[in-house]
Amino acid sequence: MSRRTLALFTALILTTATAACGDDDSPTTSTPGKPDQVKAGVIAILDVAPIYLGKEKGFFSKRNIELTLETAQGGSAIAPSVLSGQYQFGFSNVVSLLLAKSQNAPLKAVANGVNSTGDPKADFGGIVVKDPAITSPKQLEGKKVATNALKNIVDTSVKDIVKKDGGDPNKVSFVELAFPDMAAQLDAGNVQAIFVVEPFLSAAKAKGWRTIGSYADVDPNLCVALYFTSQQQIQSNPDLVKRFTEAMNESLTYANSHPDEVRAALGTYTQITEQVRKSLTLPKWPSEIDKDAINKLADLAVTYGLLKSKPDVDSLLP
């Protein structure tokens, strides 16, 4: 995150955490004989395909949950909405959730979100270069690298990839750009590398550009995002949280084993064409949360200056 976004996110977390108990949007409570009306905040990207697919397959409705999916710009917008009760559940990248926990936000993960493929040469997010002379992450020293947000999971990953290759991450300059804008800036020479996720990764590689690092280089099991709820929701309706988690886990398992249906579902909530969807590298969607990978990200967030001290990871995980 940029400093401005980081400050705003922190303010929102603290404000909504304080106001949550008195908010008009109270946590959902179950009514006998009627399905629970549940809103989940998500981002319209490949990562959340399992929840859309799970809703389509009836995994939530068979557990008496009528699920409404509402899109937001990112995890920094979703977290405050979950705390306030506007959403009962949300999806956010791990780094944003760790940041929230560092501010004592009463949030807790309920299900896994999305993970690296584990294959550095075939992952759903990675560093792309155009210049054939740049062949390794170490060579990004003194170069400009595009990231979708400063001080977040992307530039943290780039720094770690560079360091593992023997380079100095402090000598890499980061430029904040939206994923859709990165390719044009790389082509124009305004940046020398970009870190993009699908479908932008496939589009960049189709130009003949190359990847020199990926999420898998940070950790083969890197957990990029999680589904979460508020502590208030857990205390008010633990049965709903249990049923949502069960439905989400079934959705993740199904998505992992039905890639063609994932690609089809992706077309229902994004503008990605069928031709592009066919060539996308899909991430992994394990139902189990990899605690070691979460701890590693927390350590890296401290190492690279996003957090001053490591938050209590156990308090975030189920």
mmCIF file of C-alpha atoms in Angstrom:
data_model
loop_
_atom_site.group_PDB
_atom_site.id
_atom_site.type_symbol
_atom_site.label_atom_id
_atom_site.label_comp_id
_atom_site.label_asym_id
_atom_site.label_seq_id
_atom_site.Cartn_x
_atom_site.Cartn_y
_atom_site.Cartn_z
ATOM 1 C CA MET A 1 0.000 0.000 0.000
ATOM 2 C CA SER A 2 1.031 3.608 -0.504
ATOM 3 C CA ARG A 3 1.502 5.667 2.644
ATOM 4 C CA ARG A 4 -1.779 7.463 1.994
ATOM 5 C CA THR A 5 -3.695 4.221 1.414
ATOM 6 C CA LEU A 6 -2.030 2.614 4.433
ATOM 7 C CA ALA A 7 -3.031 5.523 6.659
ATOM 8 C CA LEU A 8 -6.593 5.482 5.351
ATOM 9 C CA PHE A 9 -6.876 1.730 5.819
ATOM 10 C CA THR A 10 -5.573 1.965 9.378
ATOM 11 C CA ALA A 11 -8.058 4.739 10.167
ATOM 12 C CA LEU A 12 -10.926 2.744 8.703
ATOM 13 C CA ILE A 13 -9.958 -0.353 10.645
ATOM 14 C CA LEU A 14 -9.770 1.516 13.939
ATOM 15 C CA THR A 15 -13.001 3.433 13.308
ATOM 16 C CA THR A 16 -15.072 0.445 12.272
ATOM 17 C CA ALA A 17 -13.631 -1.762 14.989
ATOM 18 C CA THR A 18 -14.765 0.803 17.553
ATOM 19 C CA ALA A 19 -18.155 1.408 15.974
ATOM 20 C CA ALA A 20 -19.031 -2.162 15.043
ATOM 21 C CA CYS A 21 -20.853 -3.001 18.234
ATOM 22 C CA GLY A 22 -23.231 -0.103 17.767
ATOM 23 C CA ASP A 23 -23.723 -0.315 14.011
ATOM 24 C CA ASP A 24 -27.192 -0.764 12.545
ATOM 25 C CA ASP A 25 -25.887 -3.574 10.338
ATOM 26 C CA SER A 26 -25.687 -6.196 13.060
ATOM 27 C CA PRO A 27 -24.325 -9.691 12.445
ATOM 28 C CA THR A 28 -26.665 -12.142 10.746
ATOM 29 C CA THR A 29 -28.749 -14.254 13.099
ATOM 30 C CA SER A 30 -30.481 -17.446 11.987
ATOM 31 C CA THR A 31 -34.273 -17.566 11.678
ATOM 32 C CA PRO A 32 -35.830 -21.035 11.906
ATOM 33 C CA GLY A 33 -37.333 -22.128 8.608
ATOM 34 C CA LYS A 34 -35.681 -19.397 6.545
ATOM 35 C CA PRO A 35 -32.287 -19.301 4.814
ATOM 36 C CA ASP A 36 -29.708 -16.940 6.242
ATOM 37 C CA GLN A 37 -29.214 -13.837 4.104
ATOM 38 C CA VAL A 38 -25.453 -13.520 3.781
ATOM 39 C CA LYS A 39 -23.381 -10.898 1.984
ATOM 40 C CA ALA A 40 -19.742 -11.582 1.171
ATOM 41 C CA GLY A 41 -17.350 -8.929 -0.094
ATOM 42 C CA VAL A 42 -15.099 -10.128 -2.916
ATOM 43 C CA ILE A 43 -12.895 -8.736 -5.693
ATOM 44 C CA ALA A 44 -13.785 -9.470 -9.325
ATOM 45 C CA ILE A 45 -10.613 -11.428 -10.096
ATOM 46 C CA LEU A 46 -9.663 -15.004 -10.910
ATOM 47 C CA ASP A 47 -8.837 -15.750 -7.262
ATOM 48 C CA VAL A 48 -12.479 -15.820 -6.104
ATOM 49 C CA ALA A 49 -13.824 -18.145 -8.807
ATOM 50 C CA PRO A 50 -14.465 -20.932 -6.252
ATOM 51 C CA ILE A 51 -17.053 -18.938 -4.280
ATOM 52 C CA TYR A 52 -18.953 -18.069 -7.464
ATOM 53 C CA LEU A 53 -18.769 -21.684 -8.593
ATOM 54 C CA GLY A 54 -19.837 -22.907 -5.137
ATOM 55 C CA LYS A 55 -22.869 -20.646 -5.185
ATOM 56 C CA GLU A 56 -23.772 -21.906 -8.658
ATOM 57 C CA LYS A 57 -23.408 -25.552 -7.568
ATOM 58 C CA GLY A 58 -25.641 -25.030 -4.519
ATOM 59 C CA PHE A 59 -22.979 -25.619 -1.881
ATOM 60 C CA PHE A 60 -24.220 -22.643 0.126
ATOM 61 C CA SER A 61 -27.967 -23.028 -0.414
ATOM 62 C CA LYS A 62 -27.903 -26.646 0.772
ATOM 63 C CA ARG A 63 -26.499 -25.291 4.035
ATOM 64 C CA ASN A 64 -29.375 -22.837 4.347
ATOM 65 C CA ILE A 65 -27.334 -19.839 3.162
ATOM 66 C CA GLU A 66 -28.672 -17.425 0.555
ATOM 67 C CA LEU A 67 -25.408 -15.888 -0.596
ATOM 68 C CA THR A 68 -25.054 -12.465 -2.206
ATOM 69 C CA LEU A 69 -21.632 -11.568 -3.580
ATOM 70 C CA GLU A 70 -20.709 -7.883 -3.643
ATOM 71 C CA THR A 71 -17.549 -6.633 -5.330
ATOM 72 C CA ALA A 72 -15.131 -4.081 -3.913
ATOM 73 C CA GLN A 73 -11.849 -2.561 -5.079
ATOM 74 C CA GLY A 74 -9.694 -4.578 -2.687
ATOM 75 C CA GLY A 75 -9.156 -6.074 0.724
ATOM 76 C CA SER A 76 -8.547 -2.684 2.319
ATOM 77 C CA ALA A 77 -12.165 -1.751 1.475
ATOM 78 C CA ILE A 78 -13.653 -5.130 2.389
ATOM 79 C CA ALA A 79 -12.182 -5.438 5.883
ATOM 80 C CA PRO A 80 -13.905 -2.334 7.331
ATOM 81 C CA SER A 81 -17.200 -3.438 5.733
ATOM 82 C CA VAL A 82 -16.960 -6.812 7.473
ATOM 83 C CA LEU A 83 -16.175 -5.134 10.780
ATOM 84 C CA SER A 84 -19.170 -2.817 10.437
ATOM 85 C CA GLY A 85 -21.541 -5.661 9.569
ATOM 86 C CA GLN A 86 -22.216 -4.519 5.999
ATOM 87 C CA TYR A 87 -20.734 -7.843 4.880
ATOM 88 C CA GLN A 88 -20.833 -10.975 6.992
ATOM 89 C CA PHE A 89 -17.760 -12.409 5.274
ATOM 90 C CA GLY A 90 -15.003 -11.078 3.061
ATOM 91 C CA PHE A 91 -12.008 -11.934 0.884
ATOM 92 C CA SER A 92 -8.663 -10.204 1.315
ATOM 93 C CA ASN A 93 -4.991 -10.741 0.637
ATOM 94 C CA VAL A 94 -3.033 -12.039 3.588
ATOM 95 C CA VAL A 95 -0.864 -8.937 3.946
ATOM 96 C CA SER A 96 -3.889 -6.647 4.367
ATOM 97 C CA LEU A 97 -5.268 -8.995 7.019
ATOM 98 C CA LEU A 98 -1.926 -9.077 8.825
ATOM 99 C CA LEU A 99 -1.921 -5.292 8.752
ATOM 100 C CA ALA A 100 -5.419 -5.282 10.252
ATOM 101 C CA LYS A 101 -4.332 -7.673 13.009
ATOM 102 C CA SER A 102 -1.366 -5.422 13.772
ATOM 103 C CA GLN A 103 -3.970 -2.731 14.532
ATOM 104 C CA ASN A 104 -5.895 -5.173 16.793
ATOM 105 C CA ALA A 105 -8.830 -5.378 14.386
ATOM 106 C CA PRO A 106 -11.279 -8.110 15.553
ATOM 107 C CA LEU A 107 -11.060 -10.187 12.361
ATOM 108 C CA LYS A 108 -10.575 -13.910 11.945
ATOM 109 C CA ALA A 109 -9.997 -16.117 8.905
ATOM 110 C CA VAL A 110 -12.622 -18.792 8.288
ATOM 111 C CA ALA A 111 -11.396 -20.435 5.067
ATOM 112 C CA ASN A 112 -8.511 -20.497 2.657
ATOM 113 C CA GLY A 113 -8.589 -18.162 -0.316
ATOM 114 C CA VAL A 114 -5.999 -18.832 -3.013
ATOM 115 C CA ASN A 115 -2.460 -20.241 -3.218
ATOM 116 C CA SER A 116 0.509 -20.357 -5.555
ATOM 117 C CA THR A 117 0.634 -23.251 -7.986
ATOM 118 C CA GLY A 118 3.975 -24.254 -6.480
ATOM 119 C CA ASP A 119 5.641 -24.163 -9.902
ATOM 120 C CA PRO A 120 7.908 -21.111 -10.405
ATOM 121 C CA LYS A 121 7.664 -21.529 -14.175
ATOM 122 C CA ALA A 122 3.875 -21.834 -14.247
ATOM 123 C CA ASP A 123 2.265 -19.687 -11.585
ATOM 124 C CA PHE A 124 -0.690 -17.309 -11.690
ATOM 125 C CA GLY A 125 1.371 -14.288 -10.622
ATOM 126 C CA GLY A 126 4.924 -13.320 -11.416
ATOM 127 C CA ILE A 127 7.615 -10.848 -12.493
ATOM 128 C CA VAL A 128 7.624 -10.124 -16.233
ATOM 129 C CA VAL A 129 10.417 -8.439 -18.225
ATOM 130 C CA LYS A 130 10.647 -7.333 -21.842
ATOM 131 C CA ASP A 131 14.393 -6.660 -22.098
ATOM 132 C CA PRO A 132 16.172 -9.926 -23.095
ATOM 133 C CA ALA A 133 19.257 -8.704 -21.230
ATOM 134 C CA ILE A 134 17.421 -9.076 -17.892
ATOM 135 C CA THR A 135 17.587 -12.776 -17.143
ATOM 136 C CA SER A 136 17.513 -12.958 -13.339
ATOM 137 C CA PRO A 137 15.828 -11.189 -10.395
ATOM 138 C CA LYS A 138 19.196 -9.887 -9.151
ATOM 139 C CA GLN A 139 19.429 -7.745 -12.267
ATOM 140 C CA LEU A 140 16.428 -5.722 -11.076
ATOM 141 C CA GLU A 141 18.817 -3.744 -8.856
ATOM 142 C CA GLY A 142 18.643 -0.137 -10.015
ATOM 143 C CA LYS A 143 15.556 -0.883 -12.111
ATOM 144 C CA LYS A 144 11.919 0.218 -11.824
ATOM 145 C CA VAL A 145 9.372 -2.513 -11.107
ATOM 146 C CA ALA A 146 5.613 -1.987 -11.297
ATOM 147 C CA THR A 147 3.466 -3.180 -8.413
ATOM 148 C CA ASN A 148 -0.293 -2.763 -8.061
ATOM 149 C CA ALA A 149 0.174 -1.299 -4.557
ATOM 150 C CA LEU A 150 3.159 -0.199 -2.529
ATOM 151 C CA LYS A 151 3.961 -2.006 0.710
ATOM 152 C CA ASN A 152 1.755 -5.004 -0.005
ATOM 153 C CA ILE A 153 2.037 -8.656 -0.972
ATOM 154 C CA VAL A 154 3.320 -7.938 -4.495
ATOM 155 C CA ASP A 155 6.319 -5.729 -3.743
ATOM 156 C CA THR A 156 7.071 -7.825 -0.646
ATOM 157 C CA SER A 157 7.233 -10.872 -2.925
ATOM 158 C CA VAL A 158 9.465 -9.077 -5.452
ATOM 159 C CA LYS A 159 11.873 -8.023 -2.710
ATOM 160 C CA ASP A 160 12.129 -11.577 -1.434
ATOM 161 C CA ILE A 161 12.683 -12.996 -4.915
ATOM 162 C CA VAL A 162 15.479 -10.488 -5.553
ATOM 163 C CA LYS A 163 17.112 -11.221 -2.187
ATOM 164 C CA LYS A 164 17.015 -14.985 -2.764
ATOM 165 C CA ASP A 165 18.803 -14.444 -6.067
ATOM 166 C CA GLY A 166 21.623 -12.627 -4.277
ATOM 167 C CA GLY A 167 20.438 -9.117 -5.037
ATOM 168 C CA ASP A 168 19.761 -6.148 -2.778
ATOM 169 C CA PRO A 169 15.998 -5.482 -2.606
ATOM 170 C CA ASN A 170 16.652 -1.979 -1.304
ATOM 171 C CA LYS A 171 18.129 -1.104 -4.691
ATOM 172 C CA VAL A 172 14.877 -1.902 -6.508
ATOM 173 C CA SER A 173 12.540 1.031 -7.209
ATOM 174 C CA PHE A 174 8.790 0.358 -7.166
ATOM 175 C CA VAL A 175 6.189 2.191 -9.209
ATOM 176 C CA GLU A 176 2.524 1.888 -8.254
ATOM 177 C CA LEU A 177 0.361 1.025 -11.268
ATOM 178 C CA ALA A 178 -2.957 -0.740 -11.759
ATOM 179 C CA PHE A 179 -2.574 -4.220 -13.264
ATOM 180 C CA PRO A 180 -4.306 -3.219 -16.560
ATOM 181 C CA ASP A 181 -1.851 -0.333 -17.045
ATOM 182 C CA MET A 182 1.390 -2.210 -16.469
ATOM 183 C CA ALA A 183 1.992 -3.750 -19.893
ATOM 184 C CA ALA A 184 1.841 -0.398 -21.676
ATOM 185 C CA GLN A 185 4.336 1.123 -19.236
ATOM 186 C CA LEU A 186 6.725 -1.811 -19.682
ATOM 187 C CA ASP A 187 6.403 -1.587 -23.449
ATOM 188 C CA ALA A 188 7.177 2.156 -23.321
ATOM 189 C CA GLY A 189 10.251 1.574 -21.172
ATOM 190 C CA ASN A 190 8.916 3.558 -18.215
ATOM 191 C CA VAL A 191 9.460 0.493 -16.008
ATOM 192 C CA GLN A 192 11.822 -2.418 -16.587
ATOM 193 C CA ALA A 193 9.685 -5.132 -14.979
ATOM 194 C CA ILE A 194 6.118 -5.677 -13.840
ATOM 195 C CA PHE A 195 4.542 -8.079 -11.368
ATOM 196 C CA VAL A 196 1.178 -9.159 -12.752
ATOM 197 C CA VAL A 197 -1.414 -11.811 -12.014
ATOM 198 C CA GLU A 198 -3.791 -13.569 -14.387
ATOM 199 C CA PRO A 199 -5.223 -12.677 -16.850
ATOM 200 C CA PHE A 200 -2.575 -9.972 -17.286
ATOM 201 C CA LEU A 201 0.231 -12.503 -16.924
ATOM 202 C CA SER A 202 -0.928 -14.585 -19.896
ATOM 203 C CA ALA A 203 -1.400 -11.421 -21.960
ATOM 204 C CA ALA A 204 2.157 -10.297 -21.209
ATOM 205 C CA LYS A 205 3.660 -13.682 -22.039
ATOM 206 C CA ALA A 206 1.712 -13.717 -25.314
ATOM 207 C CA LYS A 207 3.801 -10.697 -26.350
ATOM 208 C CA GLY A 208 6.924 -12.821 -26.059
ATOM 209 C CA TRP A 209 7.912 -11.323 -22.704
ATOM 210 C CA ARG A 210 9.376 -13.601 -20.040
ATOM 211 C CA THR A 211 8.876 -14.319 -16.360
ATOM 212 C CA ILE A 212 11.895 -14.263 -14.032
ATOM 213 C CA GLY A 213 10.131 -14.956 -10.742
ATOM 214 C CA SER A 214 6.764 -15.872 -9.263
ATOM 215 C CA TYR A 215 4.792 -16.316 -6.066
ATOM 216 C CA ALA A 216 6.143 -19.871 -5.933
ATOM 217 C CA ASP A 217 9.679 -18.515 -5.551
ATOM 218 C CA VAL A 218 8.620 -16.902 -2.277
ATOM 219 C CA ASP A 219 7.059 -20.125 -1.021
ATOM 220 C CA PRO A 220 5.778 -23.139 -3.003
ATOM 221 C CA ASN A 221 2.630 -23.101 -0.870
ATOM 222 C CA LEU A 222 2.318 -19.329 -0.641
ATOM 223 C CA CYS A 223 -1.127 -18.431 0.647
ATOM 224 C CA VAL A 224 -2.042 -15.192 -1.118
ATOM 225 C CA ALA A 225 -5.513 -14.547 0.333
ATOM 226 C CA LEU A 226 -8.115 -15.750 2.845
ATOM 227 C CA TYR A 227 -11.841 -15.545 3.548
ATOM 228 C CA PHE A 228 -12.603 -13.976 6.905
ATOM 229 C CA THR A 229 -15.298 -12.648 9.233
ATOM 230 C CA SER A 230 -15.574 -10.515 12.362
ATOM 231 C CA GLN A 231 -15.234 -11.765 15.918
ATOM 232 C CA GLN A 232 -18.684 -10.327 16.533
ATOM 233 C CA GLN A 233 -20.150 -12.579 13.825
ATOM 234 C CA ILE A 234 -18.410 -15.602 15.328
ATOM 235 C CA GLN A 235 -19.817 -14.836 18.781
ATOM 236 C CA SER A 236 -23.322 -13.981 17.550
ATOM 237 C CA ASN A 237 -23.834 -16.843 15.110
ATOM 238 C CA PRO A 238 -21.142 -19.514 15.297
ATOM 239 C CA ASP A 239 -23.376 -21.993 13.452
ATOM 240 C CA LEU A 240 -23.586 -19.718 10.410
ATOM 241 C CA VAL A 241 -19.816 -19.299 10.412
ATOM 242 C CA LYS A 242 -19.440 -23.075 10.584
ATOM 243 C CA ARG A 243 -21.821 -23.615 7.654
ATOM 244 C CA PHE A 244 -20.183 -20.884 5.558
ATOM 245 C CA THR A 245 -16.769 -22.421 6.185
ATOM 246 C CA GLU A 246 -18.024 -25.873 5.199
ATOM 247 C CA ALA A 247 -19.559 -24.488 1.989
ATOM 248 C CA MET A 248 -16.405 -22.544 1.195
ATOM 249 C CA ASN A 249 -14.188 -25.575 1.746
ATOM 250 C CA GLU A 250 -16.403 -27.651 -0.551
ATOM 251 C CA SER A 251 -16.219 -24.876 -3.148
ATOM 252 C CA LEU A 252 -12.421 -24.762 -2.975
ATOM 253 C CA THR A 253 -12.114 -28.535 -3.297
ATOM 254 C CA TYR A 254 -14.513 -28.608 -6.235
ATOM 255 C CA ALA A 255 -12.747 -25.760 -8.015
ATOM 256 C CA ASN A 256 -9.392 -27.468 -7.622
ATOM 257 C CA SER A 257 -10.633 -30.568 -9.395
ATOM 258 C CA HIS A 258 -12.853 -28.923 -12.051
ATOM 259 C CA PRO A 259 -10.696 -26.379 -13.931
ATOM 260 C CA ASP A 260 -13.025 -26.207 -16.948
ATOM 261 C CA GLU A 261 -15.934 -25.195 -14.725
ATOM 262 C CA VAL A 262 -13.714 -22.606 -13.051
ATOM 263 C CA ARG A 263 -12.960 -21.045 -16.426
ATOM 264 C CA ALA A 264 -16.666 -20.993 -17.266
ATOM 265 C CA ALA A 265 -17.582 -19.442 -13.918
ATOM 266 C CA LEU A 266 -14.951 -16.754 -14.447
ATOM 267 C CA GLY A 267 -16.933 -15.550 -17.442
ATOM 268 C CA THR A 268 -20.004 -14.892 -15.285
ATOM 269 C CA TYR A 269 -18.456 -12.122 -13.191
ATOM 270 C CA THR A 270 -15.576 -10.703 -15.297
ATOM 271 C CA GLN A 271 -15.193 -9.449 -18.866
ATOM 272 C CA ILE A 272 -12.434 -11.972 -19.643
ATOM 273 C CA THR A 273 -13.184 -13.586 -23.006
ATOM 274 C CA GLU A 274 -13.548 -17.315 -23.447
ATOM 275 C CA GLN A 275 -10.395 -17.463 -25.590
ATOM 276 C CA VAL A 276 -8.319 -15.818 -22.867
ATOM 277 C CA ARG A 277 -9.902 -17.917 -20.114
ATOM 278 C CA LYS A 278 -8.781 -21.095 -21.866
ATOM 279 C CA SER A 279 -5.104 -20.114 -21.620
ATOM 280 C CA LEU A 280 -5.012 -18.809 -18.049
ATOM 281 C CA THR A 281 -2.754 -20.441 -15.475
ATOM 282 C CA LEU A 282 -5.068 -21.294 -12.611
ATOM 283 C CA PRO A 283 -3.876 -21.046 -9.019
ATOM 284 C CA LYS A 284 -4.351 -23.742 -6.420
ATOM 285 C CA TRP A 285 -7.342 -23.651 -4.114
ATOM 286 C CA PRO A 286 -6.580 -26.009 -1.213
ATOM 287 C CA SER A 287 -9.210 -26.180 1.512
ATOM 288 C CA GLU A 288 -6.577 -26.222 4.250
ATOM 289 C CA ILE A 289 -4.879 -22.993 5.311
ATOM 290 C CA ASP A 290 -1.103 -23.329 5.253
ATOM 291 C CA LYS A 291 -0.087 -21.810 8.590
ATOM 292 C CA ASP A 292 3.626 -22.011 7.786
ATOM 293 C CA ALA A 293 3.083 -19.943 4.626
ATOM 294 C CA ILE A 294 1.111 -17.338 6.598
ATOM 295 C CA ASN A 295 3.878 -17.126 9.193
ATOM 296 C CA LYS A 296 6.435 -16.719 6.445
ATOM 297 C CA LEU A 297 4.512 -13.792 4.956
ATOM 298 C CA ALA A 298 4.237 -12.211 8.393
ATOM 299 C CA ASP A 299 7.992 -12.508 8.851
ATOM 300 C CA LEU A 300 8.647 -11.049 5.403
ATOM 301 C CA ALA A 301 6.298 -8.137 6.107
ATOM 302 C CA VAL A 302 8.523 -7.271 9.061
ATOM 303 C CA THR A 303 11.774 -7.920 7.180
ATOM 304 C CA TYR A 304 10.821 -5.587 4.346
ATOM 305 C CA GLY A 305 9.333 -2.854 6.505
ATOM 306 C CA LEU A 306 5.582 -3.218 6.014
ATOM 307 C CA LEU A 307 5.057 -4.060 9.694
ATOM 308 C CA LYS A 308 7.163 -2.963 12.655
ATOM 309 C CA SER A 309 6.563 -6.221 14.510
ATOM 310 C CA LYS A 310 5.049 -9.570 13.710
ATOM 311 C CA PRO A 311 1.318 -9.776 14.479
ATOM 312 C CA ASP A 312 -0.226 -12.717 16.300
ATOM 313 C CA VAL A 313 -0.805 -15.088 13.385
ATOM 314 C CA ASP A 314 -2.624 -17.626 15.591
ATOM 315 C CA SER A 315 -5.236 -15.003 16.471
ATOM 316 C CA LEU A 316 -5.969 -14.533 12.744
ATOM 317 C CA LEU A 317 -6.288 -18.206 11.836
ATOM 318 C CA PRO A 318 -9.238 -20.494 12.716
#
